[in-house]
Coordinates of C-alpha atoms in Angstrom, one line a residue:
M1 CA 94.8 17.6 118.1
A2 CA 94.2 18.3 114.5
L3 CA 95.3 15.6 112.0
I4 CA 94.8 17.8 109.0
T5 CA 94.4 21.6 108.8
V6 CA 93.3 23.6 105.7
D7 CA 94.2 27.3 105.9
K8 CA 92.8 29.9 103.5
A9 CA 92.5 27.4 100.6
E10 CA 91.9 28.8 97.1
L11 CA 91.1 26.7 94.1
N12 CA 89.7 27.9 90.7
Y13 CA 88.8 26.0 87.6
G14 CA 88.7 28.6 84.9
L15 CA 86.2 31.3 86.0
Q16 CA 84.5 29.0 88.5
V17 CA 85.6 29.5 92.1
L18 CA 85.5 26.2 94.0
L19 CA 87.4 27.2 97.1
D20 CA 87.5 30.8 98.4
K21 CA 89.8 31.1 101.4
V22 CA 88.4 28.0 103.0
D23 CA 89.5 26.9 106.5
F24 CA 88.9 23.4 107.7
T25 CA 90.2 21.2 110.5
L26 CA 89.9 17.4 110.8
E27 CA 90.5 15.7 114.2
K28 CA 90.6 12.1 115.4
G29 CA 87.2 10.5 115.9
Q30 CA 85.4 13.0 113.8
R31 CA 83.3 11.8 110.9
W32 CA 82.7 14.7 108.5
C33 CA 80.2 14.4 105.6
L34 CA 80.9 16.9 102.8
I35 CA 77.7 17.9 101.0
G36 CA 76.8 20.5 98.3
R37 CA 75.3 20.9 94.9
N38 CA 76.6 18.9 91.9
G39 CA 79.6 20.7 90.5
A40 CA 80.3 22.7 93.7
G41 CA 83.7 21.1 94.0
K42 CA 83.3 18.4 96.7
S43 CA 85.4 15.8 94.9
S44 CA 88.1 18.4 94.2
F45 CA 88.2 19.3 97.9
L46 CA 88.6 15.7 98.8
K47 CA 91.5 15.5 96.3
V48 CA 93.0 18.6 97.9
I49 CA 92.9 16.9 101.3
G50 CA 94.5 13.7 99.9
G51 CA 97.3 15.7 98.2
E52 CA 96.1 14.9 94.6
V53 CA 95.3 18.5 93.7
T54 CA 97.5 21.5 94.3
L55 CA 95.9 24.7 95.6
D56 CA 96.0 28.0 93.8
G57 CA 96.5 29.6 97.3
G58 CA 96.5 28.7 100.9
S59 CA 97.9 25.5 102.4
V60 CA 97.0 22.0 103.6
N61 CA 99.0 20.9 106.7
V62 CA 99.1 17.2 107.6
D63 CA 100.4 16.3 111.0
R64 CA 103.6 14.3 111.1
G65 CA 103.1 10.6 110.8
V66 CA 99.4 10.8 109.8
R67 CA 98.5 8.1 107.2
I68 CA 95.7 9.0 104.7
A69 CA 93.8 6.3 102.7
R70 CA 91.3 7.1 100.0
L71 CA 88.5 4.8 98.9
A72 CA 88.2 5.5 95.1
Q73 CA 84.7 6.2 93.7
D74 CA 85.2 3.5 91.0
L75 CA 85.3 -0.2 91.8
P76 CA 88.5 -2.2 91.4
D77 CA 88.6 -4.1 88.1
A78 CA 86.9 -7.5 87.9
D79 CA 90.0 -9.1 86.5
E80 CA 91.9 -12.4 87.3
K81 CA 93.8 -11.0 90.2
Q82 CA 93.3 -12.7 93.6
V83 CA 91.8 -10.7 96.5
F84 CA 95.0 -11.1 98.5
D85 CA 97.1 -9.4 95.7
V86 CA 94.7 -6.5 95.5
V87 CA 94.6 -5.9 99.3
A88 CA 98.4 -6.3 99.7
S89 CA 98.9 -3.7 96.9
G90 CA 97.7 -1.1 99.4
L91 CA 101.1 -1.6 101.1
P92 CA 103.8 0.3 99.2
K93 CA 107.1 -1.7 98.5
V94 CA 106.2 -4.7 100.6
G95 CA 102.9 -5.5 98.9
E96 CA 104.5 -7.2 95.9
L97 CA 106.8 -9.3 98.2
L98 CA 103.8 -10.5 100.2
S99 CA 101.9 -11.5 97.1
R100 CA 104.9 -13.6 95.9
Y101 CA 105.2 -15.2 99.3
Y102 CA 101.5 -15.9 99.4
H103 CA 101.5 -17.6 96.0
L104 CA 104.7 -19.6 96.7
T105 CA 103.3 -21.0 100.0
S106 CA 99.9 -21.8 98.3
Q107 CA 101.5 -24.2 95.8
G108 CA 101.0 -27.9 96.4
E109 CA 103.7 -30.2 97.9
A110 CA 104.5 -31.7 94.5
E111 CA 105.6 -28.3 93.2
H112 CA 108.2 -27.8 96.0
S113 CA 111.2 -28.1 93.8
H114 CA 114.8 -26.9 94.5
D115 CA 114.0 -23.7 92.5
W116 CA 110.9 -23.2 94.7
V117 CA 113.0 -23.5 97.9
E118 CA 115.4 -20.9 96.6
Q119 CA 112.7 -18.5 95.6
L120 CA 110.9 -18.9 98.9
S121 CA 114.2 -18.3 100.8
A122 CA 114.9 -15.2 98.9
V123 CA 111.4 -13.7 99.5
Q124 CA 111.6 -14.6 103.2
S125 CA 114.9 -12.8 103.5
Q126 CA 113.5 -9.7 101.8
L127 CA 110.4 -9.7 104.0
E128 CA 112.5 -10.0 107.2
A129 CA 114.6 -7.0 106.0
N130 CA 111.4 -4.9 105.4
D131 CA 109.3 -5.8 108.5
G132 CA 107.2 -7.9 106.1
W133 CA 106.0 -10.5 108.6
D134 CA 104.2 -7.9 110.7
L135 CA 102.7 -6.5 107.5
Q136 CA 101.6 -9.9 106.3
Q137 CA 99.8 -10.4 109.6
R138 CA 98.1 -7.1 109.0
V139 CA 96.8 -8.2 105.6
E140 CA 95.6 -11.5 107.1
T141 CA 93.8 -9.6 109.9
V142 CA 92.0 -7.2 107.5
L143 CA 90.9 -10.1 105.3
S144 CA 89.6 -12.0 108.3
R145 CA 87.8 -8.9 109.7
L146 CA 86.1 -8.2 106.3
R147 CA 85.4 -11.9 105.8
L148 CA 87.3 -12.0 102.5
D149 CA 88.9 -15.1 101.0
G150 CA 92.3 -14.1 99.7
R151 CA 92.3 -16.9 97.1
V152 CA 89.2 -15.7 95.3
R153 CA 89.6 -14.0 91.9
M154 CA 88.1 -10.5 91.4
S155 CA 86.3 -11.6 88.3
S156 CA 84.0 -13.8 90.5
L157 CA 82.9 -11.0 92.8
S158 CA 79.8 -8.8 92.7
G159 CA 80.1 -5.0 92.9
G160 CA 79.4 -5.1 96.7
W161 CA 82.2 -7.6 97.3
R162 CA 84.6 -5.6 95.1
R163 CA 83.8 -2.5 97.2
R164 CA 84.6 -4.6 100.3
V165 CA 88.0 -5.5 98.7
S166 CA 88.7 -1.8 98.0
L167 CA 88.0 -0.9 101.6
A168 CA 90.3 -3.7 102.8
Q169 CA 93.0 -2.2 100.5
A170 CA 92.5 1.2 102.2
L171 CA 92.4 -0.2 105.7
V172 CA 95.5 -2.4 105.4
I173 CA 97.8 0.6 105.9
E174 CA 96.0 1.3 109.2
P175 CA 95.1 4.9 108.2
D176 CA 94.5 7.7 110.6
V177 CA 92.2 9.4 108.0
L178 CA 89.8 7.8 105.6
L179 CA 88.5 9.7 102.5
L180 CA 85.5 8.3 100.7
D181 CA 83.8 9.7 97.5
E182 CA 80.3 8.3 97.0
P183 CA 81.1 4.9 98.7
T184 CA 77.6 3.5 98.2
N185 CA 77.7 3.6 94.4
H186 CA 77.2 0.1 93.0
L187 CA 76.1 -1.3 96.4
D188 CA 72.8 -2.9 97.3
V189 CA 71.1 -2.1 100.6
G190 CA 72.7 -5.1 102.5
A191 CA 76.2 -3.9 101.4
I192 CA 75.4 -0.3 102.3
E193 CA 74.3 -1.3 105.8
W194 CA 77.5 -3.4 106.2
L195 CA 79.6 -0.4 105.1
E196 CA 77.7 1.9 107.5
A197 CA 78.6 -0.3 110.4
E198 CA 82.3 -0.5 109.4
L199 CA 82.5 3.3 109.1
K200 CA 80.9 3.8 112.6
A201 CA 83.4 1.3 114.0
F202 CA 86.5 3.0 112.4
D203 CA 88.4 4.8 115.2
G204 CA 90.2 7.3 113.0
A205 CA 88.9 10.4 111.2
I206 CA 86.6 10.2 108.2
L207 CA 85.7 12.7 105.5
F208 CA 83.1 11.3 103.0
I209 CA 80.8 12.4 100.2
T210 CA 77.4 10.7 99.8
H211 CA 73.9 11.2 98.4
D212 CA 72.6 8.5 100.7
R213 CA 70.7 10.4 103.3
A214 CA 70.2 7.4 105.6
L215 CA 74.0 6.7 105.6
L216 CA 74.6 10.4 106.1
Q217 CA 72.3 10.7 109.1
S218 CA 73.7 7.5 110.7
V219 CA 77.4 8.0 110.2
A220 CA 78.2 11.7 110.2
T221 CA 79.1 13.5 113.4
H222 CA 79.9 16.8 111.6
I223 CA 78.6 18.4 108.4
A224 CA 80.5 20.6 105.9
E225 CA 78.6 22.1 103.0
L226 CA 80.5 23.6 100.1
D227 CA 78.4 26.4 98.8
R228 CA 79.7 29.1 96.2
G229 CA 83.3 28.6 97.2
H230 CA 82.7 28.8 101.0
L231 CA 82.5 26.0 103.5
R232 CA 79.7 26.1 106.1
S233 CA 80.5 23.8 109.0
W234 CA 78.3 22.3 111.6
S235 CA 78.9 20.0 114.6
G236 CA 76.0 17.7 114.8
D237 CA 73.9 15.3 112.6
Y238 CA 72.3 16.1 109.3
R239 CA 68.8 16.8 110.5
S240 CA 70.0 19.4 113.0
Y241 CA 72.2 20.9 110.2
L242 CA 69.2 21.4 107.9
E243 CA 67.6 23.6 110.6
Y244 CA 70.8 25.6 111.0
R245 CA 71.2 26.0 107.3
E246 CA 67.7 27.3 106.9
R247 CA 68.4 30.0 109.5
A248 CA 71.8 30.8 107.9
L249 CA 70.3 31.2 104.4
A250 CA 67.4 33.4 105.8
E251 CA 70.0 35.6 107.6
E252 CA 72.0 35.9 104.4
A253 CA 68.9 36.8 102.4
R254 CA 68.0 39.5 105.0
H255 CA 71.5 40.9 104.9
N256 CA 71.5 41.0 101.1
E257 CA 68.2 42.8 101.1
L258 CA 69.4 45.5 103.5
F259 CA 72.6 45.8 101.5
D260 CA 70.8 46.2 98.2
K261 CA 68.4 48.8 99.7
K262 CA 71.4 50.8 101.0
L263 CA 73.2 50.5 97.6
A264 CA 70.1 51.7 95.8
Q265 CA 69.9 54.8 98.1
E266 CA 73.6 55.6 97.5
E267 CA 73.2 55.2 93.7
V268 CA 70.3 57.8 93.8
W269 CA 72.4 60.1 95.9
I270 CA 75.4 60.0 93.5
R271 CA 73.2 60.8 90.6
Q272 CA 71.7 64.0 92.1
G273 CA 72.1 67.4 90.6
I274 CA 74.9 69.9 90.6
K275 CA 74.1 71.2 94.0
A276 CA 74.4 67.8 95.6
R277 CA 77.7 67.1 93.8
R278 CA 79.2 70.3 95.2
T279 CA 78.7 69.1 98.7
R280 CA 79.2 65.4 98.3
N281 CA 81.5 63.6 100.7
E282 CA 84.5 61.9 99.0
G283 CA 84.5 59.3 101.7
R284 CA 80.9 58.4 100.9
V285 CA 81.9 58.1 97.2
R286 CA 84.7 55.7 98.1
A287 CA 82.3 53.7 100.3
L288 CA 79.8 53.5 97.3
K289 CA 82.6 52.2 95.1
A290 CA 83.4 49.5 97.6
M291 CA 79.7 48.5 97.9
R292 CA 79.5 48.2 94.1
E293 CA 82.5 45.9 94.1
E294 CA 81.1 43.8 96.9
H295 CA 77.8 43.5 95.0
S296 CA 79.6 42.5 91.8
A297 CA 81.6 39.9 93.6
R298 CA 78.6 38.3 95.3
R299 CA 78.0 34.7 94.2
V300 CA 74.2 34.0 94.1
Q301 CA 73.1 30.6 95.3
Q302 CA 72.4 28.2 92.4
G303 CA 68.7 27.8 91.8
T304 CA 66.8 24.7 92.6
A305 CA 65.8 22.4 89.7
T306 CA 62.1 22.7 88.9
F307 CA 60.6 20.0 86.7
D308 CA 57.2 18.6 85.8
L309 CA 56.1 15.4 84.2
A310 CA 54.5 15.1 80.8
E311 CA 51.7 12.7 81.8
A312 CA 49.8 10.5 79.3
G313 CA 46.2 9.7 79.6
L314 CA 45.2 7.5 82.5
S315 CA 45.8 3.8 82.2
G316 CA 43.1 1.3 83.1
K317 CA 42.6 0.7 86.8
L318 CA 44.4 -2.6 86.6
V319 CA 48.1 -2.2 85.5
A320 CA 49.2 -5.9 85.9
E321 CA 48.1 -9.0 87.7
L322 CA 50.6 -11.8 88.4
D323 CA 49.2 -15.2 89.3
N324 CA 51.7 -17.8 90.7
V325 CA 54.5 -16.6 88.4
S326 CA 57.8 -18.5 88.4
F327 CA 60.9 -17.9 86.4
A328 CA 64.4 -19.6 86.4
Y329 CA 67.6 -18.8 84.7
A330 CA 70.1 -21.5 83.8
G331 CA 68.4 -23.8 86.2
K332 CA 68.5 -21.4 89.1
P333 CA 65.1 -20.2 90.5
I334 CA 64.8 -16.4 90.4
I335 CA 61.1 -16.1 91.2
R336 CA 58.9 -18.8 92.7
E337 CA 55.1 -18.7 92.6
F338 CA 54.8 -15.0 93.1
S339 CA 51.4 -13.3 92.9
S340 CA 50.6 -9.6 93.0
R341 CA 48.0 -7.1 91.7
I342 CA 49.3 -3.7 90.6
L343 CA 46.8 -0.9 90.3
R344 CA 46.9 2.5 88.8
G345 CA 48.6 5.0 91.2
D346 CA 50.7 2.3 93.0
R347 CA 54.3 3.3 93.8
I348 CA 56.2 0.0 94.3
G349 CA 59.8 -0.4 95.3
L350 CA 61.8 -3.5 94.5
V351 CA 64.5 -4.4 97.0
G352 CA 67.1 -7.2 97.0
P353 CA 70.7 -8.0 96.5
N354 CA 72.4 -7.1 93.2
G355 CA 71.7 -9.9 90.7
A356 CA 68.6 -11.2 92.6
G357 CA 66.3 -10.7 89.7
K358 CA 64.7 -7.3 90.1
S359 CA 65.1 -6.4 86.4
T360 CA 63.7 -9.8 85.5
L361 CA 60.5 -9.2 87.6
L362 CA 60.1 -5.7 85.9
R363 CA 60.2 -7.3 82.5
L364 CA 57.6 -9.9 83.6
I365 CA 55.3 -7.2 85.0
L366 CA 55.5 -5.2 81.7
G367 CA 54.9 -8.3 79.5
E368 CA 58.4 -8.2 78.0
L369 CA 59.3 -11.6 79.3
A370 CA 57.1 -14.8 79.5
P371 CA 57.1 -16.7 82.8
D372 CA 58.1 -20.3 83.0
S373 CA 54.8 -21.0 84.8
G374 CA 51.9 -18.9 86.0
K375 CA 50.1 -16.1 84.3
V376 CA 50.6 -12.4 83.8
K377 CA 47.6 -10.2 82.8
L378 CA 48.3 -6.7 81.6
G379 CA 45.9 -3.7 81.9
T380 CA 44.9 -1.3 79.1
N381 CA 46.3 1.9 77.7
L382 CA 49.8 1.4 79.3
T383 CA 52.5 3.9 78.2
V384 CA 55.9 3.2 79.8
A385 CA 58.9 5.5 80.2
Y386 CA 62.2 4.0 81.5
F387 CA 65.0 5.5 83.5
D388 CA 68.1 3.4 83.0
Q389 CA 70.8 3.4 85.7
L390 CA 73.5 2.7 83.1
R391 CA 72.3 5.8 81.1
D392 CA 72.4 3.7 77.9
Q393 CA 69.7 5.9 76.5
L394 CA 72.1 8.8 76.2
D395 CA 74.3 9.4 73.2
L396 CA 77.6 10.6 74.8
N397 CA 78.7 12.4 71.6
K398 CA 75.5 14.6 71.5
S399 CA 74.7 17.5 73.6
A400 CA 71.9 17.6 76.3
V401 CA 69.8 19.6 73.8
D402 CA 70.1 16.9 71.1
N403 CA 69.5 14.0 73.5
V404 CA 66.4 15.5 75.0
S405 CA 64.8 17.3 72.0
E406 CA 65.1 14.4 69.5
G407 CA 64.7 17.0 66.7
R408 CA 62.1 19.1 68.4
D409 CA 62.5 22.8 69.2
T410 CA 59.8 22.8 71.9
I411 CA 58.6 20.4 74.6
E412 CA 55.0 20.2 75.7
I413 CA 54.6 19.9 79.5
G414 CA 51.2 20.1 81.2
G415 CA 49.5 21.4 78.0
K416 CA 52.0 24.3 77.7
S417 CA 54.8 24.6 75.1
K418 CA 58.4 25.3 76.3
H419 CA 61.5 26.0 74.2
I420 CA 64.1 23.2 74.7
I421 CA 66.7 25.6 76.2
S422 CA 64.1 26.9 78.7
Y423 CA 63.0 23.4 79.5
L424 CA 66.6 22.3 80.2
S425 CA 67.1 25.4 82.4
D426 CA 64.6 23.9 84.8
F427 CA 67.1 21.1 85.2
L428 CA 69.9 23.7 86.0
F429 CA 71.5 23.7 82.6
S430 CA 72.8 27.0 81.3
G431 CA 72.6 27.6 77.5
E432 CA 76.3 26.8 77.2
R433 CA 76.1 23.7 79.4
A434 CA 73.0 22.5 77.5
R435 CA 75.0 22.5 74.3
T436 CA 78.0 20.6 75.8
P437 CA 78.5 17.0 74.7
V438 CA 77.2 14.6 77.4
R439 CA 80.6 12.9 77.5
A440 CA 82.0 16.1 79.2
L441 CA 79.3 16.3 81.8
S442 CA 79.5 15.0 85.4
G443 CA 77.6 12.0 86.7
G444 CA 75.0 14.2 88.3
E445 CA 74.5 16.3 85.2
R446 CA 74.1 13.1 83.1
N447 CA 71.4 12.0 85.5
R448 CA 69.6 15.3 85.1
V449 CA 69.8 15.0 81.3
L450 CA 68.2 11.5 81.6
L451 CA 65.5 12.9 83.9
A452 CA 64.8 15.7 81.4
K453 CA 64.5 13.2 78.6
L454 CA 62.3 10.9 80.7
F455 CA 60.0 13.7 81.8
S456 CA 59.6 15.0 78.3
K457 CA 57.8 11.9 77.3
T458 CA 54.2 11.2 77.9
A459 CA 53.8 8.2 80.1
N460 CA 51.4 6.7 82.8
I461 CA 54.0 4.1 84.0
L462 CA 57.4 5.2 85.2
V463 CA 60.1 2.5 85.5
L464 CA 63.0 4.0 87.5
D465 CA 66.2 1.9 87.9
E466 CA 68.5 3.6 90.4
P467 CA 67.5 7.2 89.6
T468 CA 69.2 8.7 92.7
N469 CA 72.8 8.0 91.8
D470 CA 75.0 11.2 91.7
L471 CA 72.1 13.5 92.3
D472 CA 72.5 16.2 95.0
V473 CA 70.2 16.0 98.0
E474 CA 68.0 19.0 97.0
T475 CA 67.4 17.5 93.6
L476 CA 66.6 14.2 95.2
E477 CA 64.0 15.8 97.4
L478 CA 62.4 17.6 94.4
L479 CA 62.3 14.3 92.5
E480 CA 60.5 12.7 95.4
E481 CA 57.9 15.5 95.3
V482 CA 57.3 15.2 91.6
L483 CA 57.0 11.4 91.7
D484 CA 54.6 11.7 94.7
Q485 CA 52.3 14.0 92.6
F486 CA 52.5 11.7 89.6
K487 CA 49.0 10.3 88.9
G488 CA 50.3 7.2 87.1
T489 CA 52.1 4.1 88.4
V490 CA 55.8 4.1 89.6
L491 CA 58.0 0.9 89.6
L492 CA 61.2 1.8 91.4
V493 CA 64.5 -0.1 91.9
S494 CA 66.6 1.7 94.4
H495 CA 69.1 1.1 97.2
D496 CA 68.4 4.5 98.8
R497 CA 66.5 3.7 102.0
A498 CA 65.3 7.2 102.6
F499 CA 64.0 7.5 99.0
L500 CA 62.1 4.3 99.4
N501 CA 60.6 5.3 102.7
N502 CA 59.5 8.7 101.4
L503 CA 58.0 7.5 98.2
V504 CA 56.7 4.0 97.8
T505 CA 53.4 2.6 99.0
S506 CA 54.6 -1.0 98.9
V507 CA 57.8 -3.1 98.7
I508 CA 58.4 -6.2 96.7
A509 CA 61.4 -7.9 98.4
F510 CA 63.7 -10.7 97.1
E511 CA 64.4 -12.8 100.1
G512 CA 66.6 -15.5 98.7
G513 CA 66.1 -18.9 96.9
G514 CA 63.5 -17.4 94.6
T515 CA 61.2 -16.3 97.4
V516 CA 59.6 -12.9 96.5
R517 CA 57.1 -11.3 98.9
E518 CA 55.1 -8.0 98.8
Y519 CA 54.8 -5.8 101.9
V520 CA 52.8 -2.6 102.6
G521 CA 54.8 0.6 103.2
G522 CA 58.4 1.5 102.6
Y523 CA 61.8 0.0 103.5
D524 CA 61.6 0.4 107.2
D525 CA 58.0 -0.9 107.2
W526 CA 59.3 -4.0 105.4
L527 CA 61.8 -4.6 108.2
R528 CA 59.1 -4.0 110.9
Q529 CA 56.9 -6.6 109.3
G530 CA 59.6 -9.3 109.5
G531 CA 61.4 -8.7 106.2
Q532 CA 64.9 -10.1 106.2
W533 CA 67.9 -9.4 104.0
V534 CA 68.9 -12.9 103.0
E535 CA 72.1 -13.1 100.8
P536 CA 74.1 -15.9 99.2
Q537 CA 77.5 -16.8 100.5
A538 CA 80.6 -15.2 99.1
P539 CA 82.6 -17.0 96.5
E540 CA 85.2 -19.4 97.8
A541 CA 88.1 -21.1 96.2
V542 CA 86.9 -24.4 94.7
P543 CA 88.5 -27.5 96.5
G544 CA 90.6 -29.5 94.1
D545 CA 91.2 -26.7 91.6
L546 CA 94.3 -24.7 91.3
P547 CA 94.9 -22.4 94.3
G548 CA 92.9 -19.2 93.9
E549 CA 90.4 -20.6 91.3
A550 CA 87.0 -19.3 92.3
Q551 CA 83.5 -20.1 91.3
N552 CA 82.2 -17.7 88.6
D553 CA 78.7 -16.7 89.8
S554 CA 77.4 -13.4 88.5
E555 CA 74.6 -13.6 91.1
N556 CA 76.9 -13.4 94.1
A557 CA 76.3 -10.5 96.4
P558 CA 77.9 -9.3 99.6
A559 CA 77.3 -11.9 102.3
S560 CA 75.8 -11.2 105.7
A561 CA 78.0 -10.9 108.8
S562 CA 77.3 -14.6 109.6
V563 CA 79.3 -15.9 106.6
K564 CA 82.8 -17.1 107.6
P565 CA 85.7 -17.3 105.2
A566 CA 87.6 -20.6 104.6
K567 CA 90.6 -21.0 106.9
K568 CA 93.8 -19.9 105.3
K569 CA 97.3 -21.4 105.7
L570 CA 99.4 -19.5 108.3
S571 CA 102.5 -17.7 107.2
Y572 CA 105.9 -19.1 108.1
K573 CA 106.3 -16.6 111.0
L574 CA 102.8 -17.1 112.3
Q575 CA 103.0 -20.9 112.1
R576 CA 106.2 -20.8 114.2
E577 CA 104.5 -18.5 116.7
F578 CA 101.5 -20.9 116.9
D579 CA 103.7 -24.0 117.4
A580 CA 105.7 -22.3 120.2
L581 CA 102.6 -21.2 122.2
P582 CA 101.8 -24.5 124.0
A583 CA 105.3 -24.7 125.6
K584 CA 105.1 -21.0 126.5
I585 CA 101.7 -21.4 128.1
E586 CA 102.9 -24.5 130.1
A587 CA 105.9 -22.5 131.4
L588 CA 103.7 -19.6 132.4
E589 CA 101.3 -21.9 134.2
G590 CA 104.2 -23.4 136.2
E591 CA 105.5 -19.9 137.1
L592 CA 102.0 -18.9 138.2
D593 CA 101.6 -21.9 140.4
V594 CA 104.9 -21.1 142.2
L595 CA 103.9 -17.4 142.7
Q596 CA 100.4 -18.4 143.9
A597 CA 101.8 -20.9 146.4
K598 CA 104.1 -18.4 147.9
A599 CA 101.3 -15.8 148.2
G600 CA 99.1 -18.5 149.9
D601 CA 101.6 -19.0 152.7
P602 CA 100.2 -18.0 156.1
N603 CA 103.3 -15.9 156.9
F604 CA 103.4 -14.2 153.5
Y605 CA 101.7 -10.9 154.6
A606 CA 103.9 -10.7 157.8
G607 CA 106.9 -9.8 155.7
D608 CA 108.2 -6.5 154.2
A609 CA 105.4 -4.4 152.7
D610 CA 107.5 -3.4 149.6
A611 CA 108.4 -7.1 148.9
I612 CA 104.7 -8.1 149.3
D613 CA 103.7 -5.4 146.8
E614 CA 106.4 -6.4 144.3
H615 CA 105.4 -10.1 144.5
L616 CA 101.7 -9.4 143.9
Q617 CA 102.6 -7.2 140.9
A618 CA 104.7 -10.0 139.4
L619 CA 101.8 -12.5 140.0
A620 CA 99.3 -10.1 138.2
A621 CA 101.8 -9.7 135.3
V622 CA 102.2 -13.4 134.8
Q623 CA 98.4 -13.9 134.9
Q624 CA 98.0 -11.2 132.3
E625 CA 100.6 -12.6 130.0
L626 CA 99.0 -16.1 130.3
D627 CA 95.6 -14.7 129.4
A628 CA 97.1 -13.0 126.4
C629 CA 98.8 -16.2 125.2
F630 CA 95.5 -18.1 125.4
E631 CA 93.8 -15.3 123.3
R632 CA 96.5 -15.4 120.8
W633 CA 96.4 -19.2 120.5
A634 CA 92.7 -19.0 119.8
E635 CA 93.1 -16.3 117.3
L636 CA 95.8 -18.2 115.3
E637 CA 93.8 -21.4 115.5
E638 CA 90.8 -19.5 113.9
M639 CA 93.1 -18.1 111.2
G640 CA 94.2 -21.6 110.1
G641 CA 96.5 -23.1 112.7

């Protein structure tokens, strides 16, 4: 049964057609990935599904009772709110009550004044009136499942942990449909793999947008590509879809070629002399008019970016040599006795948790930072170009032309001179878009501006810090090809597993506690050689401090599945349930003994058949209830009983 049905959806932004009579159906258990070029309208379509954008035509029908949760592209603020408050805010109306109850019951015994008792009583009454106890249990369950400590402040969490909090906020309403727009942004590989497992375990329906091809291939069961206002759908994984799309585009090109040939013949016919016009068929004239209109309305597929690198002269054969290099920050070891020899033409990927020290190692390699111990020897004729993931090199108030040209009218690439507008057209910028302030461009367009600026500079060492963010898949694949043909050295920081596998010749991995090792091959090769993703524990509330005070550690990254949260104090209702379970278990055990004794009587099966069946059913029911009580007792004890 369809949870959401989109019927003949139409959406236009100015002259740009984003949705042209689009049909789409989302059913339980399906995991759709929405793909398409930057600017095709993917995020807008997601907002249409979520009810945030109104269609110009058509309709979106959501089945009665279906709950939709959207995981925002931006991370929640790193403020002083506690994790429990942020997660509970996902519950309308009751969320604020739950937060008040949580903070009241977290206070120390000395603070239990008469006023505190009155406040707690008032909150409990309101929670009981709004089914709040069941909702509180739901919040606690989600926190436990995602291994989050509700007392920790958001300001102490890394980007990966804040993404985990935002997912908990979405899951707490127990949604039937989960919408995600670029969920891997700001996450390191460990957090991406954790998110991948969570999405595959979700039993509802998912519609997500991502540029991470490894996540796409692993999670998606269906593919929908938004292309020139139309939605091309496919039931299957991403690899099989690529083969289908190749055939579909070839068939479209063949159809257009035949159509254009027919149109040209008809245009010749209509322009024939007087004799031909005397005998022309008016039906044929009307058909020609319709063909002209169809040709005029045809939306041609956006071209593929084409760019080349402006390479400097070759560097020396040795780029850098590190000999037992160590470096610590604020007494914390970042790199311990690391040695490596980087040669011209190497393409090296740096992997590790956010904050592990990848940028520090880059600065050591390039001689911008002196090690605490050990030696760094640099090669000769090194010319470096940077790609900054924060895009700090772009002036947001200037256009793409002004950012890239830096006062030049032409760019020299491969010994040939190109006008700046022609150069930017290789990066899919029209003349109008190239003169638009960068502030008004999308994330993908800003990345293309930065690539254009980077590739316009002569360099023999490229330092790329998360270059894949916000790029569509086709541009990603082209970037891989260009970097693969680059004769210089590439130092790459990326959390895109497919990008690393396809490009790098070796991996430098941060494996925790300052341990840094180098492996031959890409990301998967690192894992096959015994590489491990070792991460620090999540922040926890500091014992003895005020409730909810957390350690402020900027190096914290998402923890592995083995990390367990601190036990939490049970709610009033759960504590009463926990205290009552032993007596209930004892009573059930007594009842079960009586039933089993009767069933063990030698004359039991000589009685009435219906009575025997009824007794056995009662025995099975009591046994099942007893098992459930034992499971619930263990669950509450784990939660903090």
